[in-house]
CSV table of C-alpha atoms in Angstrom, one decimal:
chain,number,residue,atom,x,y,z
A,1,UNK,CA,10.7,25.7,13.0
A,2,UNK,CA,7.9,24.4,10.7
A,3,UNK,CA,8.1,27.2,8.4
A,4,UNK,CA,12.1,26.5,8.1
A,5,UNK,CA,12.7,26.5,4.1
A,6,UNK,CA,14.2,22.7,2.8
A,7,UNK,CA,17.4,24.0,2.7
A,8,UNK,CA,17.5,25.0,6.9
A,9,UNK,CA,15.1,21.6,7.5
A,10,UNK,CA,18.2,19.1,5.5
A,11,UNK,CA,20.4,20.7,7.4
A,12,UNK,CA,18.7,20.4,10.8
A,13,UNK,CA,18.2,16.7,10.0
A,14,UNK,CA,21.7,16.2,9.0
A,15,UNK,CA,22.8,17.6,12.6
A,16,UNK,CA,20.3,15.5,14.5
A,17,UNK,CA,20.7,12.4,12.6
A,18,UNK,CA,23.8,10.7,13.3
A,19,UNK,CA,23.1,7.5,11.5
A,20,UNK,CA,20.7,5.2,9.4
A,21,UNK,CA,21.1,1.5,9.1
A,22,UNK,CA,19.1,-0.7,6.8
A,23,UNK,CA,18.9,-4.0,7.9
A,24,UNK,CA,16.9,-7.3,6.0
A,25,UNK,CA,14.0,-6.7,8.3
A,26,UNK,CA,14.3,-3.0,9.9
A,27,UNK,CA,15.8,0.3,9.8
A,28,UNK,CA,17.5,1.5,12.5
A,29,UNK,CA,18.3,5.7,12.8
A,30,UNK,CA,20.1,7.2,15.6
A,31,UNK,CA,19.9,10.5,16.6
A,32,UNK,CA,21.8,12.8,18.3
A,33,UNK,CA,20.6,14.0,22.0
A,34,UNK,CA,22.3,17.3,22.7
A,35,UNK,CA,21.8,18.1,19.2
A,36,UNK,CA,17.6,17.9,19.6
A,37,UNK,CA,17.8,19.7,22.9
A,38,UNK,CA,19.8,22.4,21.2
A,39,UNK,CA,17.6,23.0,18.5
A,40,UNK,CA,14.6,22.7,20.9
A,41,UNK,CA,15.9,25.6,22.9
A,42,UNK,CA,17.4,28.2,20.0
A,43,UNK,CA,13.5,28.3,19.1
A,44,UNK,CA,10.9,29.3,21.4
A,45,UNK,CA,10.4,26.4,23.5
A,46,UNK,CA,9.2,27.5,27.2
A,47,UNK,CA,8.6,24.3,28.1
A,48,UNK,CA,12.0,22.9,28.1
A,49,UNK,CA,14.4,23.9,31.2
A,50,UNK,CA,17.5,25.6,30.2
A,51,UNK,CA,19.2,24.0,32.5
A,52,UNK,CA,18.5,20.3,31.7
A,53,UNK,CA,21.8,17.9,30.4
A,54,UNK,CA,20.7,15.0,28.2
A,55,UNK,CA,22.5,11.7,28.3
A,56,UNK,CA,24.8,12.0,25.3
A,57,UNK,CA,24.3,8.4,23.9
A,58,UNK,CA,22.1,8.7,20.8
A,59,UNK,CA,18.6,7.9,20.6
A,60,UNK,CA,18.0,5.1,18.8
A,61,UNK,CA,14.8,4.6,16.9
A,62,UNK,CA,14.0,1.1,15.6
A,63,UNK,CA,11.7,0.7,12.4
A,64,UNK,CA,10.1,-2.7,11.5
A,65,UNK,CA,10.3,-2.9,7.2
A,66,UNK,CA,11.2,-4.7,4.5
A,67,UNK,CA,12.1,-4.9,1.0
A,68,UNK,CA,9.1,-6.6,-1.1
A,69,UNK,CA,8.0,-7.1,-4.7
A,70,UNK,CA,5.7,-4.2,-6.2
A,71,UNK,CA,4.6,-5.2,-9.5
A,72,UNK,CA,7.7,-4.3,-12.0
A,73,UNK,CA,10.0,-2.9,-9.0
A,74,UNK,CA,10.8,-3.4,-5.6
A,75,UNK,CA,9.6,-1.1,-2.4
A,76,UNK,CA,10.7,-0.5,0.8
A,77,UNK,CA,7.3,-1.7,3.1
A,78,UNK,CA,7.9,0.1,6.5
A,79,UNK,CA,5.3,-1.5,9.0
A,80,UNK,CA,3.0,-4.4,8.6
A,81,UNK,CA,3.4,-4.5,4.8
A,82,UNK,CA,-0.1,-2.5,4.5
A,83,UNK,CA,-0.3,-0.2,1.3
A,84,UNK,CA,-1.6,2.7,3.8
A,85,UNK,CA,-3.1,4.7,1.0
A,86,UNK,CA,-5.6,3.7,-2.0
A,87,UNK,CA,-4.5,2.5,-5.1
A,88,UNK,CA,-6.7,3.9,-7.4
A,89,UNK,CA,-5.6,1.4,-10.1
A,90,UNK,CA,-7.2,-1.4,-8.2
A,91,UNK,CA,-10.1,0.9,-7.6
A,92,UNK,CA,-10.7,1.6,-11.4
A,93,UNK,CA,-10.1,-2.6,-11.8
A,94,UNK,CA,-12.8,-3.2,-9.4
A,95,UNK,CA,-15.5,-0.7,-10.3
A,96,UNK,CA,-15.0,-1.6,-14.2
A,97,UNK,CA,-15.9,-5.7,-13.0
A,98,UNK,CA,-18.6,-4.3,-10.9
A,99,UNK,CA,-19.9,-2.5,-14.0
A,100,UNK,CA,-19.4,-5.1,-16.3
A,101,UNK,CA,-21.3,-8.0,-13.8
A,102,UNK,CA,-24.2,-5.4,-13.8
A,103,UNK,CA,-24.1,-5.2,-17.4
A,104,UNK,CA,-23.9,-9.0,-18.2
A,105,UNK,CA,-26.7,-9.5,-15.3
A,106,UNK,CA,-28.9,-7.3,-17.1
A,107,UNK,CA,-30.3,-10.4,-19.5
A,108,UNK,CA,-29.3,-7.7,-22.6
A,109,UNK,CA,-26.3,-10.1,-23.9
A,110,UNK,CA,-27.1,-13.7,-23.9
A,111,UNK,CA,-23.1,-14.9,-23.9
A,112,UNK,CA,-19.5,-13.6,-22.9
A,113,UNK,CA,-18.9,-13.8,-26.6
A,114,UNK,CA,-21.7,-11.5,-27.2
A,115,UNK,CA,-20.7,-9.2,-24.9
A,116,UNK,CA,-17.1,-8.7,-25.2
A,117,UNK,CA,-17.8,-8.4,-29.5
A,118,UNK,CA,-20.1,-5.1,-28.7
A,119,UNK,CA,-17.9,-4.0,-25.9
A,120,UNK,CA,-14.7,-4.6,-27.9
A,121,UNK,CA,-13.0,-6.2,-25.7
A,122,UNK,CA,-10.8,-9.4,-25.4
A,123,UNK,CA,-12.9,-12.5,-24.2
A,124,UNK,CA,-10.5,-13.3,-21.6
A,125,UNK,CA,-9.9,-9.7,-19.9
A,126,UNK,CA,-13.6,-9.5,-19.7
A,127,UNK,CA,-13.6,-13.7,-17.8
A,128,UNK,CA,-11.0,-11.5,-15.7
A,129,UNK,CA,-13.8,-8.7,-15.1
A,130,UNK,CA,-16.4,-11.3,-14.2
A,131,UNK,CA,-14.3,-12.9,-12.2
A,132,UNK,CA,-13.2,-9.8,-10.2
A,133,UNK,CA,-16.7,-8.9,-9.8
A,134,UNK,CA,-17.4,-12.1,-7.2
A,135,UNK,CA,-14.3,-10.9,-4.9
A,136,UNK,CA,-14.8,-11.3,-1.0
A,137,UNK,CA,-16.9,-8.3,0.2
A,138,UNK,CA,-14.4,-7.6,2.7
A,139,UNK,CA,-11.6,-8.1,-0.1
A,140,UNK,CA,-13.4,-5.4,-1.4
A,141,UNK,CA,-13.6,-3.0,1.2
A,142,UNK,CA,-10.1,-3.8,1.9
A,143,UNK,CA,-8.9,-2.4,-1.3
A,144,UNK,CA,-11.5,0.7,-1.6
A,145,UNK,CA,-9.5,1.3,1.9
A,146,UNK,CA,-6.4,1.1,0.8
A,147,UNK,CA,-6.2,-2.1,3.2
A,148,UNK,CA,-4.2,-4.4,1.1
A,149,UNK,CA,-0.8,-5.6,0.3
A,150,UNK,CA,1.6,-3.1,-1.4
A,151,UNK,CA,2.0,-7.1,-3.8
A,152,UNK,CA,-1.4,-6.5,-4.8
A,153,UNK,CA,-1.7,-4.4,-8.1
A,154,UNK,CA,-4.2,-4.2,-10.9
A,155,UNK,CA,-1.8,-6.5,-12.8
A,156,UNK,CA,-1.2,-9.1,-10.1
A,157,UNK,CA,-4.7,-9.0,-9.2
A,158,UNK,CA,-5.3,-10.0,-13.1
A,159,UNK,CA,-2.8,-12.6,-12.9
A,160,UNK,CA,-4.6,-14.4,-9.8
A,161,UNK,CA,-7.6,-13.5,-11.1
A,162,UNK,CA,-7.2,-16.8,-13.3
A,163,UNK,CA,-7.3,-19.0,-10.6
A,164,UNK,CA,-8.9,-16.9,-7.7
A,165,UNK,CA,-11.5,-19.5,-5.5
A,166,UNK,CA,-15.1,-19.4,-5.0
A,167,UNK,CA,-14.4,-19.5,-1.2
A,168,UNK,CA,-13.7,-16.2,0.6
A,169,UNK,CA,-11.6,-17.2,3.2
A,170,UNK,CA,-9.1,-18.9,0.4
A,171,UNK,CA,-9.3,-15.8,-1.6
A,172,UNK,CA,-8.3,-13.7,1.2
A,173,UNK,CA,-5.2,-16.3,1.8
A,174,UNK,CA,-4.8,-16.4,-2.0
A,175,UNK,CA,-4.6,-12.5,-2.1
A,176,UNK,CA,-2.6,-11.9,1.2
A,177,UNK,CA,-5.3,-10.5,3.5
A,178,UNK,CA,-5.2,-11.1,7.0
A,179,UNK,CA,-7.1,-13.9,8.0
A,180,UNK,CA,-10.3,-12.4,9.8
């Protein structure tokens, strides 16, 4: 059944699937019993006895999710709210302040002025670098990890960048990490 083309998978789904609900804060599919066991036993399935009757009330499968801001547009978060894959976005954000703190730790530019003149880049987006580049270790292990809110982009991260704490624990609140 796995090398089914689309067209023979859509419509296996459409005869096992009997409904999908979206609710505020889960999605709820039902599926259709006889339908599964019929499938199960056209291919070559050993395993199931030819002879077994399944209740005919669907199957209901409950999913936890709900609908949440994702910078410009809006996302269906199925789960914990976890981004469950790496952003490489945030990942270019955070290596470019790591870069940049090594840089301005390196004694070679005596000012933020200095620095952002021979880098050509605004004053204030390079604060924004500096600033990234004292974010919680964890905060960033988090995000290489892909560990993080699906609310936390490169351009939200900017945004709290401006008034991000010094404290780890408040910047893991600030950001929306789990408290540890």
């Amino acid at each position: 059944m796995l090398e089914a083309a689309s067209l023979e998978l859509r419509e296996i789904v459409r005869t096992v699937v009997q409904r999908v609900e979206a609710g505020g804060d889960r999605i709820v599919v039902s599926v259709n019993r006889p339908a599964i066991l019929s499938i199960a036993t056209s291919s070559t399935a050993p395993e199931i006895a030819p002879d077994a009757t399944p209740d005919d009330a669907p199957l209901t499968l409950t999913i936890a999710a709900k609908l949440r801001r994702a910078g410009k547009g809006v996302r269906l978060v199925i789960g914990g709210g976890s981004a469950d894959r790496i952003d490489h976005g945030l990942v270019s954000l955070l290596g470019r302040a790591m870069a940049t703190r090594c840089r301005f730790l390196s004694g070679r530019e005596d000012s933020v002025d200095s620095m952002a003149s021979r880098l050509s880049l605004r004053r204030d987006y390079l604060s924004v670098l500096l600033r990234l580049s004292c974010l919680s270790p964890e905060i960033v292990r988090a995000i290489l990890a892909g560990r993080h809110s699906v609310e936390l982009t490169p351009t939200r991260l900017i945004e709290l960048s401006k008034n991000l704490p010094h404290d780890w624990r408040e910047q893991s609140r600030v950001l929306g990490f789990s408290p540890a």
